[in-house]
Amino acid sequence: MAELKSAKIYGVPQLDGKYSVVLDMWPLEDPEQNRLYPFYDNMKQGRWTTTKCKKCGYISYPPVVACPNCWGDELEWIDLPKTAKVVSLTETMAGAPLGFDSPLIVAWLGFDKSHPLKHLFVRIINCQAGQLKPGDEVQFVTFEVPSIPIDVKKETKICDRVYYAFEPVKK
Amino acid sequence: MAEKKKACIVGGGTCKFGVRAATIFDMLQEAAHAMSQDIPGLKPKDIDGLIFASTTAGRNSNSLNTAPIVAHRLGIKPSSICVRVDTLCSGSNTAIILATGLIESGISDVVLVCGTEKLNLPQRWESIYMNLMTNDHDWDSAMGLAVPPPFFGMIADAHMKKYGTTKEQMGSVSVTNYAYGFNNPNAQFGGKSLTIDDYLNARTVCDPFGLNDCCPVTDGASAVIIASEERAKAMTNRPLVYIRGTGQVATHGMSAGWPGETLADWPHLKKAGEIAYKAAQITPKDIDVAQTHDCFSISEIVEVEELGFCKKGEGGAFVASGQVKVDGQTPTNTDGGLLAVGHPYGATGARQAVEICKQLQGRALNQVKNAKFGLTHNLSGVCAQHTVVIYGTEPVK
Ligand SMILES: [Zn+2]
């Protein structure tokens, strides 16, 4: 295969070692870009959190800056219980999107009646293909994702990032 | 208050759907050409409104604010509306709802609704990767929700568990729709026949789907004319086809907001159908021909249930017993549907509308005898929003 002539192809900045938000599969998590940054800060401490409205008590997921039930903007961060049951799952053995390893295992989770969430689509990690079955218990887990540069005045700040998935609970 | 005007679909056309050596603008011009063949006498200057549907024009074709470019390339100078809509898989069906409203209110007289998508990119990884940007990016997409087979695979799993739907019943959807698409010259799989054995032996995409359970990755464009009754009459000698009722229901954009008890239950589609039937003043049993969003075989099974063609849970038996065939109770996806024609998101709704227009004018390739009422349906995203449009040979009184 022929090599690309140069990394410096004009008009294609991501090939010049630069970051391009349109090709980023992860969220912008830092306070310069996102008012939900506490979600990610909490995640760095291993916490799974969301916002609860102080006015009407509504717990939303994903978290918000204005309550979708009353549009009030006084919210507090609360911790979510970190376990769920697998309702259904699929394993993509080949053709996972760039940045995801195959097999890509995804699941439809069902939560306990006391949990603010009813169901959620998630990725399962730390798991072999064929290992997990419907009815099995899984738990919240975090992992590091690539850092990104952000221009802040004359400096370039490097932002470390995390994301979450679920993993099998060891029996 | 002045009486509401009546909106009609006059005709339309599509380009060849498939893996195309063409840009979105090339394909739109091909679709406009096909439309001009379908509506002899139609001139660019007759059109006062443009509603253009595409989700990926900005990303895959580097073309934001695309509507004025489309107007220029098609030689039209819109004076009532010129806009792009992005509702992913229901783009041009959404555009038809908007055009109907503009015509009924008197703001527009003749609206060109067109849609396109270029989904096959120079390298295959990007066609898959791009889909990460069509869902709720920070929440579902970061979980790996990109191309939809895994999600719809779980819908199939839920339907099989709750209602006893079988792989063979899902196969009957694919076999029927490939048979419908066989003589469609613009279908991606035109001329391709599929037997149940081919279906059962096809390679697995993701459990429980084989290759023929899934619509392909498709480039394409389509175009239709929506006009006031008066202008439609002046443009064509064919029987008029009226837009009788519409409904669009969006309940969530991210999986945590899924409205059903299980993935097999789509209450948002049921509601969209009910709203459209009420506006059209008909019931599900009046529908003579339907184009529903068969992005996957299981989708059509859930759709015939939620649209009321059969009882909830009986969709598998309904399709397998031939009720969706041309002489069945509700012939469905009579041009081949997404499974055989392909699915360039923004182009699909207008493609369905062309087929219903032809059916209600008695000139479809797989003609349903004496069809008076037709329905189109799209779901968009990972089953987040449902769009229904009902057509008839008579207007709502
Ligand atoms: Zn509130």
Coordinates of C-alpha atoms and ligand atoms in Angstrom, one line a residue:
Chain A
M1 CA 0.0 0.0 0.0
A2 CA 1.2 3.5 -0.9
E3 CA 2.1 5.7 2.1
L4 CA 0.4 9.0 2.6
K5 CA 2.8 11.5 1.0
S6 CA 2.8 13.8 4.1
A7 CA 1.2 14.1 7.4
K8 CA 0.7 17.8 6.5
I9 CA -2.2 17.6 4.1
Y10 CA -3.7 21.0 3.9
G11 CA -7.3 21.3 5.1
V12 CA -7.1 18.0 7.0
P13 CA -5.8 19.2 10.4
Q14 CA -6.3 15.9 12.3
L15 CA -3.6 14.4 10.1
D16 CA -1.2 17.1 11.3
G17 CA -1.4 15.8 14.9
K18 CA -4.1 18.2 15.8
Y19 CA -7.4 17.4 17.7
S20 CA -10.7 17.7 15.8
V21 CA -13.9 17.6 17.8
V22 CA -15.9 16.3 14.8
L23 CA -14.0 13.0 15.0
D24 CA -14.2 12.6 18.8
M25 CA -16.3 9.7 20.0
W26 CA -16.0 10.8 23.7
P27 CA -17.6 13.8 25.4
L28 CA -16.0 17.1 26.1
E29 CA -15.8 16.7 29.8
D30 CA -14.0 19.8 31.2
P31 CA -15.4 22.9 32.8
E32 CA -14.3 25.0 29.8
Q33 CA -16.7 23.1 27.5
N34 CA -19.4 21.5 29.5
R35 CA -21.6 22.5 32.5
L36 CA -22.0 18.8 33.4
Y37 CA -18.3 18.5 34.3
P38 CA -19.2 17.4 37.8
F39 CA -20.6 14.1 36.3
Y40 CA -17.1 13.4 35.0
D41 CA -15.3 14.7 38.0
N42 CA -17.4 12.4 40.2
M43 CA -16.7 9.5 37.8
K44 CA -13.0 10.0 38.3
Q45 CA -13.8 9.2 42.0
G46 CA -15.6 6.0 41.0
R47 CA -19.1 7.6 41.5
W48 CA -22.0 7.3 39.2
T49 CA -24.1 10.4 39.7
T50 CA -26.9 12.5 38.2
T51 CA -28.9 15.6 39.0
K52 CA -32.0 15.8 41.2
C53 CA -34.3 18.9 41.0
K54 CA -34.5 20.7 44.4
K55 CA -37.9 22.2 43.4
C56 CA -39.9 19.2 42.2
G57 CA -37.6 16.2 43.2
Y58 CA -37.4 14.9 39.7
I59 CA -34.3 12.8 39.0
S60 CA -33.2 12.9 35.4
Y61 CA -30.8 10.8 33.3
P62 CA -28.7 12.0 31.7
P63 CA -28.0 14.8 34.1
V64 CA -29.1 18.3 33.2
V65 CA -28.7 22.0 33.9
A66 CA -32.5 22.6 33.9
C67 CA -35.0 20.1 35.1
P68 CA -37.0 18.5 32.3
N69 CA -40.0 18.2 34.6
C70 CA -40.3 21.8 35.7
W71 CA -37.4 23.7 34.0
G72 CA -36.1 24.7 37.4
D73 CA -32.4 25.3 37.6
E74 CA -31.7 24.5 41.2
L75 CA -30.2 21.0 41.0
E76 CA -28.1 18.8 43.3
W77 CA -25.9 15.9 42.4
I78 CA -26.9 12.5 43.8
D79 CA -25.3 9.1 43.6
L80 CA -26.9 6.3 41.6
P81 CA -26.9 2.7 42.8
K82 CA -24.3 0.9 40.7
T83 CA -25.7 -2.5 39.9
A84 CA -28.3 -3.7 37.3
K85 CA -29.5 -6.9 35.6
V86 CA -28.9 -7.7 32.0
V87 CA -32.2 -8.0 30.1
S88 CA -30.7 -8.6 26.7
L89 CA -27.3 -8.4 25.1
T90 CA -25.5 -8.6 21.7
E91 CA -21.9 -9.2 20.8
T92 CA -20.5 -7.6 17.7
M93 CA -17.7 -9.9 16.7
A94 CA -16.4 -7.8 13.8
G95 CA -17.1 -4.3 12.5
A96 CA -17.2 -2.4 15.8
P97 CA -16.7 1.4 15.3
L98 CA -13.2 2.7 15.3
G99 CA -12.1 3.1 18.9
F100 CA -14.1 0.1 20.2
D101 CA -12.5 -3.4 20.4
S102 CA -14.3 -6.4 19.0
P103 CA -16.1 -8.2 20.4
L104 CA -18.1 -5.1 21.3
I105 CA -20.6 -6.3 23.9
V106 CA -23.6 -4.1 24.5
A107 CA -26.6 -4.7 26.8
W108 CA -30.0 -3.5 27.7
L109 CA -30.1 -3.2 31.4
G110 CA -33.1 -3.3 33.8
F111 CA -32.9 -1.7 37.2
D112 CA -34.4 -2.5 40.5
K113 CA -37.7 -0.7 41.3
S114 CA -35.9 1.5 43.9
H115 CA -33.5 2.8 41.2
P116 CA -34.2 6.1 39.5
L117 CA -33.6 4.5 36.1
K118 CA -35.8 1.9 34.5
H119 CA -33.6 0.8 31.7
L120 CA -30.4 1.8 29.9
F121 CA -28.3 0.8 26.9
V122 CA -24.7 0.2 27.9
R123 CA -21.4 -1.2 26.9
I124 CA -20.0 -4.2 28.8
I125 CA -16.3 -4.4 29.4
N126 CA -14.0 -6.8 31.3
C127 CA -16.0 -9.6 29.8
Q128 CA -15.4 -12.4 27.3
A129 CA -17.8 -13.2 24.5
G130 CA -20.3 -15.8 25.6
Q131 CA -19.6 -15.1 29.3
L132 CA -22.6 -13.0 30.1
K133 CA -26.3 -14.2 30.0
P134 CA -29.6 -12.4 30.4
G135 CA -30.5 -12.2 34.1
D136 CA -26.8 -11.8 35.2
E137 CA -25.9 -8.9 37.4
V138 CA -23.5 -6.2 36.2
Q139 CA -21.9 -3.2 37.9
F140 CA -20.7 0.3 37.0
V141 CA -17.1 0.6 36.1
T142 CA -14.9 3.5 34.8
F143 CA -12.0 3.6 32.5
E144 CA -9.6 6.2 31.0
V145 CA -10.2 7.6 27.5
P146 CA -7.8 9.8 25.4
S147 CA -6.9 13.2 26.7
I148 CA -7.5 16.2 24.5
P149 CA -5.9 19.6 24.1
I150 CA -8.1 22.7 24.6
D151 CA -7.0 26.3 23.8
V152 CA -7.4 28.4 26.9
K153 CA -6.3 32.0 26.2
K154 CA -2.7 31.7 25.1
E155 CA -2.1 28.2 26.7
T156 CA -3.0 24.8 25.6
K157 CA -4.6 22.8 28.5
I158 CA -4.5 19.0 28.4
C159 CA -7.7 17.5 29.7
D160 CA -7.7 14.0 31.0
R161 CA -10.9 12.1 30.5
V162 CA -12.8 9.1 31.8
Y163 CA -15.9 7.2 30.7
Y164 CA -18.0 4.4 32.1
A165 CA -19.4 1.0 31.2
F166 CA -20.7 -2.0 33.1
E167 CA -18.9 -5.2 33.9
P168 CA -20.0 -8.6 35.2
V169 CA -20.2 -9.0 38.9
K170 CA -18.0 -11.8 40.0
K171 CA -20.1 -14.7 41.3
Chain B
M1 CA -61.1 32.3 8.9
A2 CA -60.5 31.2 5.3
E3 CA -61.1 27.5 4.6
K4 CA -58.0 25.3 4.9
K5 CA -56.5 24.4 1.5
K6 CA -56.0 20.8 0.5
A7 CA -52.5 19.3 -0.1
C8 CA -51.8 16.7 -2.7
I9 CA -48.8 14.6 -3.8
V10 CA -48.4 15.1 -7.5
G11 CA -45.7 12.6 -8.3
G12 CA -42.0 12.1 -7.9
G13 CA -38.9 10.0 -8.5
T14 CA -35.7 8.6 -7.1
C15 CA -32.3 7.9 -8.5
K16 CA -30.8 4.4 -8.5
F17 CA -30.2 3.5 -4.8
G18 CA -27.1 1.6 -3.9
V19 CA -23.3 2.0 -3.6
R20 CA -23.2 5.0 -5.9
A21 CA -20.2 6.7 -7.7
A22 CA -21.9 10.0 -7.3
T23 CA -22.1 13.0 -4.9
I24 CA -25.4 14.0 -3.1
F25 CA -25.9 16.8 -5.7
D26 CA -25.4 14.4 -8.6
M27 CA -28.0 12.0 -7.1
L28 CA -30.4 14.9 -6.3
Q29 CA -30.3 16.0 -10.0
E30 CA -30.9 12.4 -11.0
A31 CA -34.0 12.3 -8.7
A32 CA -35.2 15.6 -10.1
H33 CA -34.8 14.2 -13.6
A34 CA -36.8 11.1 -12.7
M35 CA -39.5 13.4 -11.1
S36 CA -39.7 15.4 -14.3
Q37 CA -40.4 12.2 -16.2
D38 CA -43.1 11.3 -13.7
I39 CA -44.8 14.8 -13.9
P40 CA -44.6 15.8 -17.6
G41 CA -44.8 19.6 -17.9
L42 CA -43.4 20.3 -14.4
K43 CA -40.8 23.2 -14.7
P44 CA -38.3 24.4 -12.1
K45 CA -40.1 27.8 -12.1
D46 CA -43.4 26.2 -11.0
I47 CA -41.9 25.5 -7.6
D48 CA -42.1 28.1 -4.8
G49 CA -40.8 26.1 -1.9
L50 CA -38.0 23.7 -1.1
I51 CA -37.7 21.4 1.9
F52 CA -34.6 19.3 1.7
A53 CA -33.9 16.4 4.0
S54 CA -30.5 15.1 4.9
T55 CA -28.7 14.2 8.1
T56 CA -25.2 13.6 6.9
A57 CA -24.8 16.3 4.2
G58 CA -22.9 18.4 6.7
R59 CA -20.6 15.7 7.8
N60 CA -20.2 13.2 4.9
S61 CA -20.5 15.8 2.1
N62 CA -19.0 18.8 3.9
S63 CA -22.1 20.8 3.1
L64 CA -23.7 22.7 5.9
N65 CA -26.7 25.1 5.1
T66 CA -27.3 22.8 2.2
A67 CA -30.8 23.9 1.1
P68 CA -29.6 27.0 -1.0
I69 CA -27.0 24.8 -2.7
V70 CA -29.7 22.3 -3.6
A71 CA -32.0 25.0 -4.9
H72 CA -29.2 26.4 -7.1
R73 CA -28.2 23.0 -8.5
L74 CA -31.8 22.1 -9.3
G75 CA -32.5 25.5 -10.9
I76 CA -35.2 26.6 -8.5
K77 CA -35.6 29.9 -6.8
P78 CA -37.8 29.3 -3.7
S79 CA -39.9 32.3 -2.6
S80 CA -42.0 30.8 0.2
I81 CA -39.6 28.4 2.0
C82 CA -36.0 27.1 1.5
V83 CA -34.9 24.9 4.3
R84 CA -33.1 21.7 5.3
V85 CA -34.6 19.3 7.8
D86 CA -32.7 16.7 9.8
T87 CA -34.7 14.0 11.4
L88 CA -32.4 11.2 10.3
C89 CA -34.3 8.2 8.8
S90 CA -37.6 10.1 8.6
G91 CA -36.2 13.3 7.0
S92 CA -38.3 13.6 3.8
N93 CA -41.4 12.2 5.5
T94 CA -41.0 15.0 8.0
A95 CA -40.6 17.4 5.1
I96 CA -43.9 16.2 3.6
I97 CA -45.6 17.0 6.9
L98 CA -44.1 20.5 6.9
A99 CA -45.0 21.0 3.2
T100 CA -48.6 19.9 3.9
G101 CA -48.8 22.5 6.7
L102 CA -47.4 25.3 4.5
I103 CA -49.8 24.4 1.7
E104 CA -52.9 24.1 3.9
S105 CA -52.1 27.4 5.4
G106 CA -51.6 29.1 2.1
I107 CA -48.0 30.1 2.7
S108 CA -46.7 27.8 -0.2
D109 CA -48.4 26.5 -3.3
V110 CA -45.9 24.0 -4.9
V111 CA -43.2 22.5 -2.7
L112 CA -40.4 20.3 -3.8
V113 CA -39.6 17.8 -1.1
C114 CA -36.3 16.0 -1.7
G115 CA -33.8 14.0 0.4
T116 CA -30.5 12.5 0.0
E117 CA -27.7 10.7 1.8
K118 CA -24.2 9.6 0.8
L119 CA -23.5 6.9 3.3
N120 CA -20.8 4.9 1.5
L121 CA -17.7 6.9 2.2
P122 CA -14.2 6.3 0.6
Q123 CA -13.2 4.2 3.5
R124 CA -15.6 1.7 5.2
W125 CA -14.5 2.5 8.7
E126 CA -15.9 6.1 8.4
S127 CA -19.3 4.9 7.3
I128 CA -19.6 3.0 10.6
Y129 CA -17.9 5.6 12.7
M130 CA -20.1 8.4 11.3
N131 CA -23.1 6.7 12.9
L132 CA -21.7 7.5 16.3
M133 CA -22.7 11.1 15.6
T134 CA -26.4 10.2 14.8
N135 CA -27.3 9.1 18.4
D136 CA -27.0 11.0 21.7
H137 CA -23.2 11.4 21.3
D138 CA -22.1 11.9 24.9
W139 CA -24.4 9.2 26.4
D140 CA -25.4 6.3 24.0
S141 CA -22.8 6.7 21.3
A142 CA -20.0 6.6 23.8
M143 CA -21.3 3.2 24.8
G144 CA -20.7 2.1 21.2
L145 CA -24.1 2.7 19.8
A146 CA -23.3 3.4 16.2
V147 CA -24.8 1.3 13.4
P148 CA -28.2 0.0 14.6
P149 CA -28.0 -3.8 14.3
P150 CA -27.1 -4.5 17.9
F151 CA -29.9 -2.4 19.3
F152 CA -32.5 -3.9 16.9
G153 CA -31.1 -7.3 17.6
M154 CA -32.1 -6.7 21.2
I155 CA -35.6 -5.6 20.0
A156 CA -35.9 -8.9 18.1
D157 CA -34.7 -10.8 21.2
A158 CA -37.4 -9.1 23.3
H159 CA -40.1 -9.8 20.8
M160 CA -39.2 -13.4 20.5
K161 CA -39.2 -13.9 24.2
K162 CA -42.4 -12.0 24.9
Y163 CA -44.5 -13.0 21.9
G164 CA -42.9 -16.1 20.6
T165 CA -41.9 -14.6 17.3
T166 CA -39.7 -16.9 15.3
K167 CA -36.6 -16.6 13.0
E168 CA -38.8 -18.0 10.2
Q169 CA -41.4 -15.3 10.6
M170 CA -38.7 -12.7 10.5
G171 CA -37.4 -14.4 7.4
S172 CA -40.8 -14.1 5.7
V173 CA -40.5 -10.3 5.9
S174 CA -37.2 -10.4 4.1
V175 CA -38.3 -12.9 1.5
T176 CA -41.5 -10.9 0.8
N177 CA -39.8 -7.6 0.5
Y178 CA -37.0 -8.9 -1.7
A179 CA -39.7 -10.4 -4.0
Y180 CA -41.4 -6.9 -4.1
G181 CA -38.1 -5.2 -4.9
F182 CA -37.2 -7.7 -7.6
N183 CA -38.7 -5.7 -10.5
N184 CA -37.8 -2.3 -9.0
P185 CA -35.1 -0.9 -11.3
N186 CA -34.0 1.7 -8.6
A187 CA -33.7 -0.8 -5.8
Q188 CA -30.3 -1.6 -4.4
F189 CA -31.2 -5.3 -4.5
G190 CA -33.4 -5.1 -7.7
G191 CA -33.2 -8.4 -9.6
K192 CA -32.1 -10.3 -6.5
S193 CA -34.3 -13.1 -5.3
L194 CA -34.2 -14.5 -1.8
T195 CA -35.5 -17.8 -0.6
I196 CA -36.1 -18.8 3.0
D197 CA -33.2 -21.2 2.8
D198 CA -30.9 -18.4 1.5
Y199 CA -32.1 -16.3 4.4
L200 CA -31.5 -19.0 7.0
N201 CA -28.1 -19.8 5.7
A202 CA -26.9 -16.2 5.4
R203 CA -23.9 -15.1 7.5
T204 CA -24.7 -13.7 11.0
V205 CA -24.5 -9.9 11.4
C206 CA -25.3 -10.0 15.1
D207 CA -27.6 -12.3 17.0
P208 CA -30.4 -13.0 15.9
F209 CA -29.8 -11.2 12.6
G210 CA -28.4 -12.7 9.5
L211 CA -27.4 -10.5 6.5
N212 CA -30.9 -10.4 5.0
D213 CA -32.6 -9.1 8.3
C214 CA -30.8 -5.8 7.8
C215 CA -31.2 -3.1 5.3
P216 CA -28.0 -2.3 3.4
V217 CA -25.8 0.8 3.5
T218 CA -27.2 2.9 0.7
D219 CA -26.5 6.1 -1.2
G220 CA -29.5 7.7 -2.9
A221 CA -31.8 10.6 -3.5
S222 CA -35.5 11.1 -4.0
A223 CA -37.9 14.0 -4.9
V224 CA -41.6 14.6 -4.8
I225 CA -43.9 17.5 -5.5
I226 CA -46.5 18.5 -2.8
A227 CA -48.9 21.1 -4.1
S228 CA -52.3 22.7 -3.4
E229 CA -55.3 20.9 -5.0
E230 CA -55.7 23.7 -7.6
R231 CA -52.1 23.6 -8.6
A232 CA -52.0 19.8 -8.6
K233 CA -55.0 19.7 -10.9
A234 CA -53.2 22.1 -13.3
M235 CA -50.1 19.9 -13.3
T236 CA -51.4 16.4 -13.9
N237 CA -54.2 14.5 -15.6
R238 CA -53.8 11.6 -13.1
P239 CA -56.3 11.1 -10.2
L240 CA -55.4 13.3 -7.3
V241 CA -53.8 11.9 -4.2
Y242 CA -54.5 13.9 -1.0
I243 CA -52.5 14.0 2.2
R244 CA -55.3 13.2 4.8
G245 CA -53.5 13.0 8.1
T246 CA -50.1 13.0 9.7
G247 CA -48.5 12.2 13.1
Q248 CA -45.1 12.5 14.5
V249 CA -44.2 11.4 18.0
A250 CA -40.8 11.8 19.7
T251 CA -40.4 10.5 23.2
H252 CA -36.7 10.5 23.9
G253 CA -33.3 10.8 22.3
M254 CA -31.3 8.6 24.7
S255 CA -31.9 5.0 25.8
A256 CA -32.8 5.9 29.4
G257 CA -36.0 7.5 28.1
W258 CA -37.3 4.5 26.2
P259 CA -41.1 4.7 26.5
G260 CA -42.0 1.0 26.4
E261 CA -42.2 -1.6 29.1
T262 CA -39.9 -3.8 27.0
L263 CA -38.0 -3.1 23.7
A264 CA -40.8 -5.1 21.9
D265 CA -43.4 -2.5 22.8
W266 CA -43.4 0.8 20.8
P267 CA -46.1 3.0 22.4
H268 CA -44.7 6.0 20.6
L269 CA -45.5 4.4 17.2
K270 CA -49.0 3.5 18.4
K271 CA -49.6 7.1 19.3
A272 CA -48.3 8.5 16.1
G273 CA -50.6 6.2 14.2
E274 CA -53.6 7.1 16.3
I275 CA -53.0 10.8 15.7
A276 CA -52.7 10.3 11.9
Y277 CA -55.7 8.0 11.7
K278 CA -57.8 10.5 13.6
A279 CA -56.8 13.4 11.3
A280 CA -57.4 11.2 8.3
Q281 CA -60.8 10.1 9.7
I282 CA -60.1 6.4 9.0
T283 CA -59.1 3.3 11.0
P284 CA -56.2 0.9 10.4
K285 CA -58.5 -1.6 8.6
D286 CA -59.1 1.1 5.9
I287 CA -55.5 1.1 4.9
D288 CA -55.2 -0.6 1.5
V289 CA -51.4 -0.4 1.1
A290 CA -48.6 0.7 3.5
Q291 CA -44.9 1.5 3.4
T292 CA -43.5 0.9 6.9
H293 CA -39.9 1.3 8.1
D294 CA -38.4 -2.1 7.6
C295 CA -34.9 -1.2 8.5
F296 CA -34.8 -4.7 10.0
S297 CA -37.1 -7.6 9.5
I298 CA -38.3 -7.4 13.1
S299 CA -39.2 -3.7 12.6
E300 CA -41.9 -4.5 10.1
I301 CA -43.3 -7.1 12.5
V302 CA -43.6 -4.6 15.4
E303 CA -44.9 -1.9 13.0
V304 CA -47.9 -3.9 11.7
E305 CA -48.9 -4.5 15.3
E306 CA -48.5 -0.9 16.6
L307 CA -50.1 0.6 13.4
G308 CA -53.1 -1.7 14.2
F309 CA -53.0 -3.9 11.1
C310 CA -53.1 -6.9 13.5
K311 CA -53.2 -7.4 17.3
K312 CA -50.2 -6.7 19.5
G313 CA -47.9 -9.7 19.6
E314 CA -49.4 -11.3 16.4
G315 CA -47.1 -9.4 13.9
G316 CA -45.0 -12.5 13.2
A317 CA -48.0 -14.7 12.3
F318 CA -49.5 -11.8 10.3
V319 CA -46.5 -11.4 8.0
A320 CA -45.8 -15.1 7.7
S321 CA -49.4 -15.8 6.7
G322 CA -49.1 -13.5 3.7
Q323 CA -51.2 -10.6 4.9
V324 CA -48.5 -8.2 3.8
K325 CA -48.4 -9.6 0.2
V326 CA -50.1 -7.8 -2.6
D327 CA -53.4 -9.8 -2.3
G328 CA -53.2 -9.9 1.6
Q329 CA -55.1 -7.7 4.1
T330 CA -52.5 -4.9 4.2
P331 CA -49.9 -5.1 1.4
T332 CA -46.7 -3.6 2.9
N333 CA -43.5 -2.3 1.4
T334 CA -44.7 -3.0 -2.1
D335 CA -41.7 -1.5 -3.8
G336 CA -39.2 -3.6 -1.8
G337 CA -39.0 -1.5 1.3
L338 CA -35.8 -0.5 3.0
L339 CA -34.6 -4.1 3.0
A340 CA -34.5 -4.4 -0.8
V341 CA -34.5 -0.8 -2.0
G342 CA -31.9 0.4 0.5
H343 CA -32.1 3.2 3.1
P344 CA -30.3 6.5 2.4
Y345 CA -31.9 8.1 5.5
G346 CA -33.2 11.4 4.3
A347 CA -34.3 10.0 0.9
T348 CA -36.5 7.1 2.3
G349 CA -39.7 9.0 3.2
A350 CA -40.1 10.6 -0.2
R351 CA -39.3 7.2 -1.9
Q352 CA -42.2 5.7 0.1
A353 CA -44.4 8.6 -0.8
V354 CA -43.7 8.0 -4.5
E355 CA -44.8 4.4 -4.2
I356 CA -48.0 5.3 -2.3
C357 CA -48.8 8.0 -4.9
K358 CA -48.4 5.4 -7.7
Q359 CA -50.5 2.8 -5.8
L360 CA -53.3 5.2 -5.3
Q361 CA -53.2 6.3 -8.9
G362 CA -53.2 2.6 -10.0
R363 CA -49.8 2.6 -11.7
A364 CA -47.5 0.8 -9.3
L365 CA -45.3 -2.1 -10.4
N366 CA -46.8 -4.4 -7.7
Q367 CA -50.2 -2.8 -7.9
V368 CA -52.7 -3.4 -5.1
K369 CA -56.2 -3.6 -6.6
N370 CA -58.4 -0.6 -6.1
A371 CA -56.2 1.1 -3.5
K372 CA -57.9 4.1 -1.9
F373 CA -56.0 4.7 1.3
G374 CA -52.2 4.5 1.8
L375 CA -49.8 5.0 4.7
T376 CA -46.1 5.7 5.1
H377 CA -44.1 5.3 8.3
N378 CA -40.6 6.0 9.3
L379 CA -38.8 5.5 12.6
S380 CA -35.7 7.5 13.2
G381 CA -32.6 7.0 15.2
V382 CA -32.6 4.0 17.5
C383 CA -36.4 3.9 17.4
A384 CA -36.6 7.3 19.1
Q385 CA -39.2 9.0 16.9
H386 CA -42.1 7.8 14.7
T387 CA -43.6 9.6 11.7
V388 CA -46.8 8.6 10.0
V389 CA -48.5 10.1 6.9
I390 CA -51.8 8.9 5.5
Y391 CA -52.9 9.5 1.9
G392 CA -56.2 9.0 0.1
T393 CA -57.9 9.4 -3.3
E394 CA -60.4 11.7 -1.7
P395 CA -59.7 14.6 0.7
V396 CA -60.9 14.7 4.3
K397 CA -64.4 16.2 4.2
Ligands
ZN1 ZN -38.1 20.0 38.6

